[in-house]
Amino acid sequence: MKKKQKVERDQAARAIKLFAKLLFAGRPHSLTELAKTLRCSKQTILRLVDVIENSYSVYVELSKKGNRNYYQIKKNQRLPTLNLTESELRTLFICSVFSKHLLGNDFFDEATRALEKSIAHLPRQKEFSPELYGVFAPGSIDYTPHQKTMRLLATAMENKKVCKLTYRNLVEAGSKTFYIKPLKIFSSKDTVYLHAQMAKAPGKKYMEPEFDPLLAIHRIKKIEVTGRVFEFPEDYDFEKVFNRNFGIIKEETFKVTVEFSGSAGAYVLERIWSPDQKIVKKRNGNLQLTFSASSEPETIAWILSFGKSAELIKPRKLVKKIKIELKTMVDLYRFSDNYRF
């Protein structure tokens, strides 16, 4: 009986989430996208659409683009009045504070004003204060000067417009100008990135790049949203590209095995490093982690960050590279005037 009640509660919760997404997002969503967002099958989404139409007496509009079905509730229908709950408002306040250092003061102030307007619709007066939450962010980037760039990119993505960018690479002295199709803005380790596809430069022959551009937004020096429209790739899957393995740089995937000792093992155990990871507790109390990675430099830097508490076991070629790195580090201090071995 309890299991049946839990299934019914889960279905009701999904129906509410689906209703809110179809109504408030302001755009149609593909069946594939909705299934991923709600973590359920496409068949479940179709059943929930029927539930929404029968329960709320609204029409969920179906449209087609290519071979995909898209769903949306148009706002010109007679719809029930829905206010944010206390729990939803509290969650949004927490999210806005946790992302303030990534988005900057202007975005945070806008989010706070929007939330404060919603408080007035609660059935009774309730206080929500962002002062209750905070972020410890040493070494973070100040994104305040880059908010115009993010707003222009957001507009370009919504309208599927090609952008002309001037970009400064981290390892190159000068800047380069090129055209891109902006696909997704995302954050990783307190840095905001743009994942895009290259677009043809006017009057020039298009050359297919080896990799799609992955751009740090704070290194975009200039942006211009052009009038050229692009088709969003139907097979684009951000989760499949980025959240399948360790490393923001996406090269050939390889398996990594690392043994951790002491508190490092407890730290690693609390986190997911790749969806296919395997963790084994050794007899000596150490923890052995095996996971998938796609970036050798990031993997080496991550392992070295644990100091003597982490030992790389595999792959052997990466072990050799770490030995070279460690020898270089030792030599750096051995010949320093400040250190004597």
mmCIF file of C-alpha atoms in Angstrom:
data_model
loop_
_atom_site.group_PDB
_atom_site.id
_atom_site.type_symbol
_atom_site.label_atom_id
_atom_site.label_comp_id
_atom_site.label_asym_id
_atom_site.label_seq_id
_atom_site.Cartn_x
_atom_site.Cartn_y
_atom_site.Cartn_z
ATOM 1 C CA MET A 1 0.000 0.000 0.000
ATOM 2 C CA LYS A 2 2.806 2.414 0.935
ATOM 3 C CA LYS A 3 4.568 1.662 -2.344
ATOM 4 C CA LYS A 4 1.387 2.457 -4.282
ATOM 5 C CA GLN A 5 0.964 5.733 -2.396
ATOM 6 C CA LYS A 6 4.564 6.698 -3.170
ATOM 7 C CA VAL A 7 4.019 5.992 -6.890
ATOM 8 C CA GLU A 8 0.889 8.150 -6.853
ATOM 9 C CA ARG A 9 2.727 11.003 -5.069
ATOM 10 C CA ASP A 10 5.600 10.821 -7.557
ATOM 11 C CA GLN A 11 3.180 10.964 -10.480
ATOM 12 C CA ALA A 12 1.328 13.933 -8.973
ATOM 13 C CA ALA A 13 4.614 15.777 -8.391
ATOM 14 C CA ARG A 14 5.728 15.114 -11.981
ATOM 15 C CA ALA A 15 2.368 16.311 -13.323
ATOM 16 C CA ILE A 16 2.731 19.603 -11.430
ATOM 17 C CA LYS A 17 6.330 20.071 -12.634
ATOM 18 C CA LEU A 18 5.309 19.324 -16.216
ATOM 19 C CA PHE A 19 2.354 21.724 -16.020
ATOM 20 C CA ALA A 20 4.604 24.529 -14.710
ATOM 21 C CA LYS A 21 7.245 23.905 -17.387
ATOM 22 C CA LEU A 22 4.748 23.857 -20.251
ATOM 23 C CA LEU A 23 2.988 26.975 -18.988
ATOM 24 C CA PHE A 24 5.714 29.283 -17.703
ATOM 25 C CA ALA A 25 8.702 28.562 -19.960
ATOM 26 C CA GLY A 26 7.228 30.551 -22.849
ATOM 27 C CA ARG A 27 8.391 28.091 -25.506
ATOM 28 C CA PRO A 28 7.576 24.574 -26.715
ATOM 29 C CA HIS A 29 9.569 21.633 -25.323
ATOM 30 C CA SER A 30 10.417 18.423 -27.158
ATOM 31 C CA LEU A 31 9.264 15.092 -25.779
ATOM 32 C CA THR A 32 12.905 14.036 -25.358
ATOM 33 C CA GLU A 33 13.749 17.194 -23.394
ATOM 34 C CA LEU A 34 10.748 16.788 -21.079
ATOM 35 C CA ALA A 35 11.598 13.136 -20.373
ATOM 36 C CA LYS A 36 15.163 14.102 -19.425
ATOM 37 C CA THR A 37 14.053 17.016 -17.239
ATOM 38 C CA LEU A 38 11.503 14.958 -15.306
ATOM 39 C CA ARG A 39 13.713 11.824 -15.286
ATOM 40 C CA CYS A 40 11.056 9.539 -16.706
ATOM 41 C CA SER A 41 10.096 7.817 -19.953
ATOM 42 C CA LYS A 42 8.483 9.473 -22.952
ATOM 43 C CA GLN A 43 5.417 7.304 -22.393
ATOM 44 C CA THR A 44 5.091 8.745 -18.861
ATOM 45 C CA ILE A 45 5.207 12.290 -20.281
ATOM 46 C CA LEU A 46 2.396 11.465 -22.706
ATOM 47 C CA ARG A 47 0.279 10.052 -19.855
ATOM 48 C CA LEU A 48 0.946 13.179 -17.763
ATOM 49 C CA VAL A 49 -0.106 15.418 -20.654
ATOM 50 C CA ASP A 50 -3.468 13.617 -20.631
ATOM 51 C CA VAL A 51 -3.703 14.106 -16.857
ATOM 52 C CA ILE A 52 -3.017 17.847 -17.187
ATOM 53 C CA GLU A 53 -5.620 18.318 -19.924
ATOM 54 C CA ASN A 54 -8.282 16.412 -17.977
ATOM 55 C CA SER A 55 -7.493 17.890 -14.534
ATOM 56 C CA TYR A 56 -6.928 21.559 -15.437
ATOM 57 C CA SER A 57 -9.219 21.765 -18.499
ATOM 58 C CA VAL A 58 -6.430 23.284 -20.595
ATOM 59 C CA TYR A 59 -5.203 22.355 -24.036
ATOM 60 C CA VAL A 60 -1.587 21.227 -24.429
ATOM 61 C CA GLU A 61 -0.602 22.259 -27.928
ATOM 62 C CA LEU A 62 1.368 19.759 -30.012
ATOM 63 C CA SER A 63 3.650 20.921 -32.824
ATOM 64 C CA LYS A 64 6.208 19.151 -34.994
ATOM 65 C CA LYS A 65 9.712 20.159 -36.044
ATOM 66 C CA GLY A 66 11.516 17.592 -38.141
ATOM 67 C CA ASN A 67 10.820 14.218 -36.565
ATOM 68 C CA ARG A 68 10.306 15.580 -33.053
ATOM 69 C CA ASN A 69 7.104 16.427 -31.178
ATOM 70 C CA TYR A 70 6.963 19.666 -29.136
ATOM 71 C CA TYR A 71 4.501 20.566 -26.382
ATOM 72 C CA GLN A 72 3.391 23.888 -24.896
ATOM 73 C CA ILE A 73 0.463 25.485 -23.046
ATOM 74 C CA LYS A 74 -0.413 28.802 -24.672
ATOM 75 C CA LYS A 75 -1.098 31.571 -22.132
ATOM 76 C CA ASN A 76 -4.149 32.970 -23.928
ATOM 77 C CA GLN A 77 -6.221 30.144 -22.452
ATOM 78 C CA ARG A 78 -8.269 30.422 -19.267
ATOM 79 C CA LEU A 79 -5.787 29.137 -16.714
ATOM 80 C CA PRO A 80 -5.940 28.578 -12.954
ATOM 81 C CA THR A 81 -4.155 31.176 -10.814
ATOM 82 C CA LEU A 82 -0.919 29.709 -9.476
ATOM 83 C CA ASN A 83 1.292 31.483 -6.948
ATOM 84 C CA LEU A 84 4.703 30.402 -5.757
ATOM 85 C CA THR A 85 4.629 28.481 -2.496
ATOM 86 C CA GLU A 86 6.797 29.329 0.518
ATOM 87 C CA SER A 87 9.007 26.342 -0.223
ATOM 88 C CA GLU A 88 9.442 27.366 -3.876
ATOM 89 C CA LEU A 89 10.321 30.948 -2.909
ATOM 90 C CA ARG A 90 12.815 29.798 -0.304
ATOM 91 C CA THR A 91 14.478 27.503 -2.848
ATOM 92 C CA LEU A 92 14.714 30.324 -5.395
ATOM 93 C CA PHE A 93 16.266 32.646 -2.802
ATOM 94 C CA ILE A 94 18.898 30.003 -2.019
ATOM 95 C CA CYS A 95 19.615 29.430 -5.732
ATOM 96 C CA SER A 96 19.974 33.150 -6.413
ATOM 97 C CA VAL A 97 22.456 33.629 -3.549
ATOM 98 C CA PHE A 98 24.492 30.554 -4.524
ATOM 99 C CA SER A 99 24.804 31.836 -8.104
ATOM 100 C CA LYS A 100 25.463 35.523 -7.287
ATOM 101 C CA HIS A 101 29.242 35.211 -7.658
ATOM 102 C CA LEU A 102 28.753 33.618 -11.094
ATOM 103 C CA LEU A 103 26.274 36.127 -12.497
ATOM 104 C CA GLY A 104 27.198 39.414 -10.783
ATOM 105 C CA ASN A 105 25.264 42.007 -8.802
ATOM 106 C CA ASP A 106 22.894 43.192 -11.561
ATOM 107 C CA PHE A 107 21.499 39.723 -12.250
ATOM 108 C CA PHE A 108 21.275 38.995 -8.526
ATOM 109 C CA ASP A 109 19.403 42.252 -7.860
ATOM 110 C CA GLU A 110 16.928 41.484 -10.658
ATOM 111 C CA ALA A 111 16.307 37.993 -9.269
ATOM 112 C CA THR A 112 15.827 39.390 -5.752
ATOM 113 C CA ARG A 113 13.301 42.001 -6.966
ATOM 114 C CA ALA A 114 11.328 39.333 -8.813
ATOM 115 C CA LEU A 115 11.226 37.124 -5.725
ATOM 116 C CA GLU A 116 10.189 40.011 -3.484
ATOM 117 C CA LYS A 117 7.255 40.751 -5.818
ATOM 118 C CA SER A 118 6.146 37.129 -5.478
ATOM 119 C CA ILE A 119 6.171 37.314 -1.662
ATOM 120 C CA ALA A 120 3.229 39.736 -1.814
ATOM 121 C CA HIS A 121 1.058 36.964 -3.286
ATOM 122 C CA LEU A 122 1.530 34.610 -0.341
ATOM 123 C CA PRO A 123 -1.620 34.095 1.752
ATOM 124 C CA ARG A 124 0.172 35.440 4.838
ATOM 125 C CA GLN A 125 3.174 37.658 5.388
ATOM 126 C CA LYS A 126 6.404 35.704 5.334
ATOM 127 C CA GLU A 127 9.969 36.943 5.587
ATOM 128 C CA PHE A 128 12.660 35.609 3.249
ATOM 129 C CA SER A 129 16.140 36.982 3.616
ATOM 130 C CA PRO A 130 19.097 36.324 1.318
ATOM 131 C CA GLU A 131 21.251 37.232 4.318
ATOM 132 C CA LEU A 132 20.658 33.712 5.664
ATOM 133 C CA TYR A 133 22.726 32.182 2.849
ATOM 134 C CA GLY A 134 26.159 32.821 1.389
ATOM 135 C CA VAL A 135 29.023 31.598 -0.794
ATOM 136 C CA PHE A 136 32.698 31.129 0.048
ATOM 137 C CA ALA A 137 34.321 31.990 -3.272
ATOM 138 C CA PRO A 138 38.068 32.686 -3.094
ATOM 139 C CA GLY A 139 39.632 32.818 -6.532
ATOM 140 C CA SER A 140 36.297 33.468 -8.222
ATOM 141 C CA ILE A 141 35.882 35.659 -11.304
ATOM 142 C CA ASP A 142 34.017 38.975 -11.122
ATOM 143 C CA TYR A 143 31.349 38.585 -13.811
ATOM 144 C CA THR A 144 29.849 42.045 -13.291
ATOM 145 C CA PRO A 145 31.747 43.508 -16.308
ATOM 146 C CA HIS A 146 30.569 40.569 -18.457
ATOM 147 C CA GLN A 147 26.822 40.779 -17.810
ATOM 148 C CA LYS A 148 26.171 42.584 -21.108
ATOM 149 C CA THR A 149 27.918 39.722 -22.908
ATOM 150 C CA MET A 150 25.741 37.149 -21.133
ATOM 151 C CA ARG A 151 22.553 39.082 -21.908
ATOM 152 C CA LEU A 152 23.463 39.338 -25.598
ATOM 153 C CA LEU A 153 24.304 35.631 -25.721
ATOM 154 C CA ALA A 154 20.994 34.786 -24.023
ATOM 155 C CA THR A 155 19.111 36.829 -26.626
ATOM 156 C CA ALA A 156 21.081 35.211 -29.449
ATOM 157 C CA MET A 157 20.364 31.690 -28.152
ATOM 158 C CA GLU A 158 16.653 32.393 -27.704
ATOM 159 C CA ASN A 159 16.378 33.778 -31.255
ATOM 160 C CA LYS A 160 18.923 31.362 -32.768
ATOM 161 C CA LYS A 161 21.132 34.136 -34.129
ATOM 162 C CA VAL A 162 24.763 33.802 -35.232
ATOM 163 C CA CYS A 163 27.226 35.908 -33.203
ATOM 164 C CA LYS A 164 30.467 37.596 -34.166
ATOM 165 C CA LEU A 165 32.984 37.287 -31.319
ATOM 166 C CA THR A 166 36.377 38.696 -30.503
ATOM 167 C CA TYR A 167 38.003 36.236 -28.120
ATOM 168 C CA ARG A 168 41.262 36.136 -26.177
ATOM 169 C CA ASN A 169 42.610 32.642 -25.630
ATOM 170 C CA LEU A 170 44.320 31.951 -22.296
ATOM 171 C CA VAL A 171 47.623 30.854 -23.862
ATOM 172 C CA GLU A 172 47.747 33.293 -26.777
ATOM 173 C CA ALA A 173 48.790 36.937 -26.610
ATOM 174 C CA GLY A 174 46.377 38.396 -29.159
ATOM 175 C CA SER A 175 42.630 38.123 -29.784
ATOM 176 C CA LYS A 176 40.825 36.370 -32.639
ATOM 177 C CA THR A 177 37.543 37.279 -34.311
ATOM 178 C CA PHE A 178 35.194 34.576 -35.635
ATOM 179 C CA TYR A 179 31.512 33.648 -36.002
ATOM 180 C CA ILE A 180 29.672 31.123 -33.821
ATOM 181 C CA LYS A 181 26.266 29.542 -33.259
ATOM 182 C CA PRO A 182 25.677 29.808 -29.468
ATOM 183 C CA LEU A 183 24.104 26.623 -28.060
ATOM 184 C CA LYS A 184 24.464 26.496 -24.266
ATOM 185 C CA ILE A 185 25.740 28.640 -21.383
ATOM 186 C CA PHE A 186 26.857 26.539 -18.417
ATOM 187 C CA SER A 187 29.006 26.790 -15.309
ATOM 188 C CA SER A 188 31.809 24.573 -14.068
ATOM 189 C CA LYS A 189 34.030 25.159 -11.031
ATOM 190 C CA ASP A 190 32.945 28.794 -10.614
ATOM 191 C CA THR A 191 33.566 29.622 -14.278
ATOM 192 C CA VAL A 192 30.860 30.338 -16.882
ATOM 193 C CA TYR A 193 31.322 28.857 -20.349
ATOM 194 C CA LEU A 194 29.646 29.010 -23.738
ATOM 195 C CA HIS A 195 29.413 25.850 -25.818
ATOM 196 C CA ALA A 196 28.905 26.700 -29.478
ATOM 197 C CA GLN A 197 29.376 25.610 -33.062
ATOM 198 C CA MET A 198 31.474 27.476 -35.590
ATOM 199 C CA ALA A 199 29.572 29.491 -38.193
ATOM 200 C CA LYS A 200 30.701 30.556 -41.642
ATOM 201 C CA ALA A 201 32.400 33.943 -41.835
ATOM 202 C CA PRO A 202 30.897 36.137 -44.599
ATOM 203 C CA GLY A 203 32.903 35.928 -47.827
ATOM 204 C CA LYS A 204 35.119 33.122 -46.566
ATOM 205 C CA LYS A 205 35.179 29.379 -47.170
ATOM 206 C CA TYR A 206 33.897 27.376 -44.199
ATOM 207 C CA MET A 207 36.420 24.991 -42.637
ATOM 208 C CA GLU A 208 35.016 22.310 -40.327
ATOM 209 C CA PRO A 209 36.857 22.560 -36.958
ATOM 210 C CA GLU A 210 38.180 19.504 -35.144
ATOM 211 C CA PHE A 211 36.275 20.487 -31.989
ATOM 212 C CA ASP A 212 33.278 22.721 -31.293
ATOM 213 C CA PRO A 213 34.252 25.992 -29.566
ATOM 214 C CA LEU A 214 34.244 25.917 -25.760
ATOM 215 C CA LEU A 215 34.608 29.542 -24.681
ATOM 216 C CA ALA A 216 35.126 31.096 -21.249
ATOM 217 C CA ILE A 217 32.682 33.999 -21.210
ATOM 218 C CA HIS A 218 35.026 36.342 -19.314
ATOM 219 C CA ARG A 219 37.512 36.045 -22.206
ATOM 220 C CA ILE A 220 35.021 37.314 -24.783
ATOM 221 C CA LYS A 221 36.246 40.833 -25.504
ATOM 222 C CA LYS A 222 33.517 41.868 -27.949
ATOM 223 C CA ILE A 223 30.220 40.399 -29.166
ATOM 224 C CA GLU A 224 27.838 41.318 -31.962
ATOM 225 C CA VAL A 225 24.525 39.528 -32.536
ATOM 226 C CA THR A 226 24.090 39.319 -36.306
ATOM 227 C CA GLY A 227 20.881 39.016 -38.297
ATOM 228 C CA ARG A 228 21.785 35.518 -39.515
ATOM 229 C CA VAL A 229 19.577 32.712 -38.183
ATOM 230 C CA PHE A 230 20.827 29.169 -37.575
ATOM 231 C CA GLU A 231 19.069 25.859 -37.036
ATOM 232 C CA PHE A 232 19.608 24.380 -33.580
ATOM 233 C CA PRO A 233 21.049 20.853 -34.081
ATOM 234 C CA GLU A 234 18.354 18.266 -33.367
ATOM 235 C CA ASP A 235 20.894 15.724 -32.107
ATOM 236 C CA TYR A 236 22.542 18.131 -29.622
ATOM 237 C CA ASP A 237 22.775 16.547 -26.166
ATOM 238 C CA PHE A 238 24.678 18.591 -23.582
ATOM 239 C CA GLU A 239 24.474 15.850 -20.925
ATOM 240 C CA LYS A 240 25.923 13.294 -23.318
ATOM 241 C CA VAL A 241 28.778 15.586 -24.342
ATOM 242 C CA PHE A 242 29.822 16.993 -20.965
ATOM 243 C CA ASN A 243 28.417 14.949 -18.081
ATOM 244 C CA ARG A 244 29.597 11.500 -19.144
ATOM 245 C CA ASN A 245 33.184 11.824 -17.897
ATOM 246 C CA PHE A 246 35.642 13.916 -15.871
ATOM 247 C CA GLY A 247 37.133 17.010 -17.519
ATOM 248 C CA ILE A 248 35.672 20.034 -19.261
ATOM 249 C CA ILE A 249 38.114 19.525 -22.160
ATOM 250 C CA LYS A 250 36.622 16.801 -24.346
ATOM 251 C CA GLU A 251 39.212 14.623 -26.023
ATOM 252 C CA GLU A 252 39.502 10.822 -26.259
ATOM 253 C CA THR A 253 37.971 9.137 -23.199
ATOM 254 C CA PHE A 254 40.170 6.976 -20.962
ATOM 255 C CA LYS A 255 39.826 5.069 -17.664
ATOM 256 C CA VAL A 256 41.543 6.317 -14.517
ATOM 257 C CA THR A 257 42.214 4.396 -11.288
ATOM 258 C CA VAL A 258 43.382 6.307 -8.201
ATOM 259 C CA GLU A 259 43.945 5.128 -4.627
ATOM 260 C CA PHE A 260 43.180 7.590 -1.833
ATOM 261 C CA SER A 261 44.172 7.520 1.822
ATOM 262 C CA GLY A 262 42.921 9.324 4.910
ATOM 263 C CA SER A 263 40.313 12.072 4.638
ATOM 264 C CA ALA A 264 40.860 12.293 0.870
ATOM 265 C CA GLY A 265 39.036 8.980 0.519
ATOM 266 C CA ALA A 266 36.038 10.286 2.475
ATOM 267 C CA TYR A 267 35.983 13.424 0.314
ATOM 268 C CA VAL A 268 36.051 11.416 -2.927
ATOM 269 C CA LEU A 269 33.376 9.019 -1.671
ATOM 270 C CA GLU A 270 30.899 11.889 -1.226
ATOM 271 C CA ARG A 271 31.044 12.935 -4.882
ATOM 272 C CA ILE A 272 30.318 11.684 -8.405
ATOM 273 C CA TRP A 273 33.303 11.977 -10.757
ATOM 274 C CA SER A 274 31.722 10.177 -13.713
ATOM 275 C CA PRO A 275 28.404 8.280 -14.012
ATOM 276 C CA ASP A 276 30.228 4.960 -14.564
ATOM 277 C CA GLN A 277 32.589 5.295 -11.585
ATOM 278 C CA LYS A 278 33.414 2.316 -9.366
ATOM 279 C CA ILE A 279 34.605 2.591 -5.775
ATOM 280 C CA VAL A 280 36.335 -0.190 -3.824
ATOM 281 C CA LYS A 281 37.345 0.001 -0.153
ATOM 282 C CA LYS A 282 40.694 -1.696 0.367
ATOM 283 C CA ARG A 283 41.700 -3.817 3.369
ATOM 284 C CA ASN A 284 44.233 -1.202 4.424
ATOM 285 C CA GLY A 285 41.424 1.371 4.740
ATOM 286 C CA ASN A 286 42.241 3.153 1.505
ATOM 287 C CA LEU A 287 39.671 3.859 -1.185
ATOM 288 C CA GLN A 288 40.192 3.001 -4.857
ATOM 289 C CA LEU A 289 38.269 5.039 -7.426
ATOM 290 C CA THR A 290 37.931 4.099 -11.106
ATOM 291 C CA PHE A 291 36.243 6.611 -13.412
ATOM 292 C CA SER A 292 36.185 7.922 -16.978
ATOM 293 C CA ALA A 293 38.040 11.094 -17.978
ATOM 294 C CA SER A 294 38.530 13.058 -21.190
ATOM 295 C CA SER A 295 41.302 15.507 -20.271
ATOM 296 C CA GLU A 296 44.815 14.491 -19.225
ATOM 297 C CA PRO A 297 45.888 17.960 -17.947
ATOM 298 C CA GLU A 298 42.771 18.306 -15.766
ATOM 299 C CA THR A 299 43.138 14.761 -14.425
ATOM 300 C CA ILE A 300 46.815 15.305 -13.521
ATOM 301 C CA ALA A 301 46.077 18.626 -11.814
ATOM 302 C CA TRP A 302 43.193 17.060 -9.868
ATOM 303 C CA ILE A 303 45.296 14.114 -8.629
ATOM 304 C CA LEU A 304 48.194 16.364 -7.616
ATOM 305 C CA SER A 305 45.795 18.582 -5.646
ATOM 306 C CA PHE A 306 45.478 15.733 -3.100
ATOM 307 C CA GLY A 307 49.236 15.635 -2.495
ATOM 308 C CA LYS A 308 50.515 12.438 -0.859
ATOM 309 C CA SER A 309 46.920 11.275 -0.185
ATOM 310 C CA ALA A 310 46.392 10.196 -3.817
ATOM 311 C CA GLU A 311 48.316 7.664 -5.918
ATOM 312 C CA LEU A 312 47.514 7.213 -9.586
ATOM 313 C CA ILE A 313 47.450 3.505 -10.524
ATOM 314 C CA LYS A 314 46.228 3.624 -14.128
ATOM 315 C CA PRO A 315 46.725 4.508 -16.955
ATOM 316 C CA ARG A 316 50.467 3.905 -16.851
ATOM 317 C CA LYS A 317 51.253 6.602 -19.423
ATOM 318 C CA LEU A 318 49.621 9.155 -17.119
ATOM 319 C CA VAL A 319 51.660 7.816 -14.185
ATOM 320 C CA LYS A 320 54.806 8.582 -16.185
ATOM 321 C CA LYS A 321 53.562 12.115 -16.894
ATOM 322 C CA ILE A 322 52.885 12.704 -13.199
ATOM 323 C CA LYS A 323 56.421 11.506 -12.348
ATOM 324 C CA ILE A 324 57.825 14.029 -14.834
ATOM 325 C CA GLU A 325 55.616 16.756 -13.360
ATOM 326 C CA LEU A 326 56.755 15.935 -9.819
ATOM 327 C CA LYS A 327 60.423 15.872 -10.825
ATOM 328 C CA THR A 328 60.023 19.282 -12.460
ATOM 329 C CA MET A 329 58.391 20.613 -9.294
ATOM 330 C CA VAL A 330 61.193 19.249 -7.097
ATOM 331 C CA ASP A 331 63.831 20.742 -9.416
ATOM 332 C CA LEU A 332 62.023 24.062 -9.287
ATOM 333 C CA TYR A 333 62.507 24.252 -5.530
ATOM 334 C CA ARG A 334 65.872 22.477 -5.415
ATOM 335 C CA PHE A 335 67.550 25.248 -7.365
ATOM 336 C CA SER A 336 65.667 28.046 -5.656
ATOM 337 C CA ASP A 337 67.699 30.428 -3.462
ATOM 338 C CA ASN A 338 65.075 30.069 -0.745
ATOM 339 C CA TYR A 339 65.168 26.282 -0.401
ATOM 340 C CA ARG A 340 67.990 23.802 0.221
ATOM 341 C CA PHE A 341 67.596 20.024 0.111
#
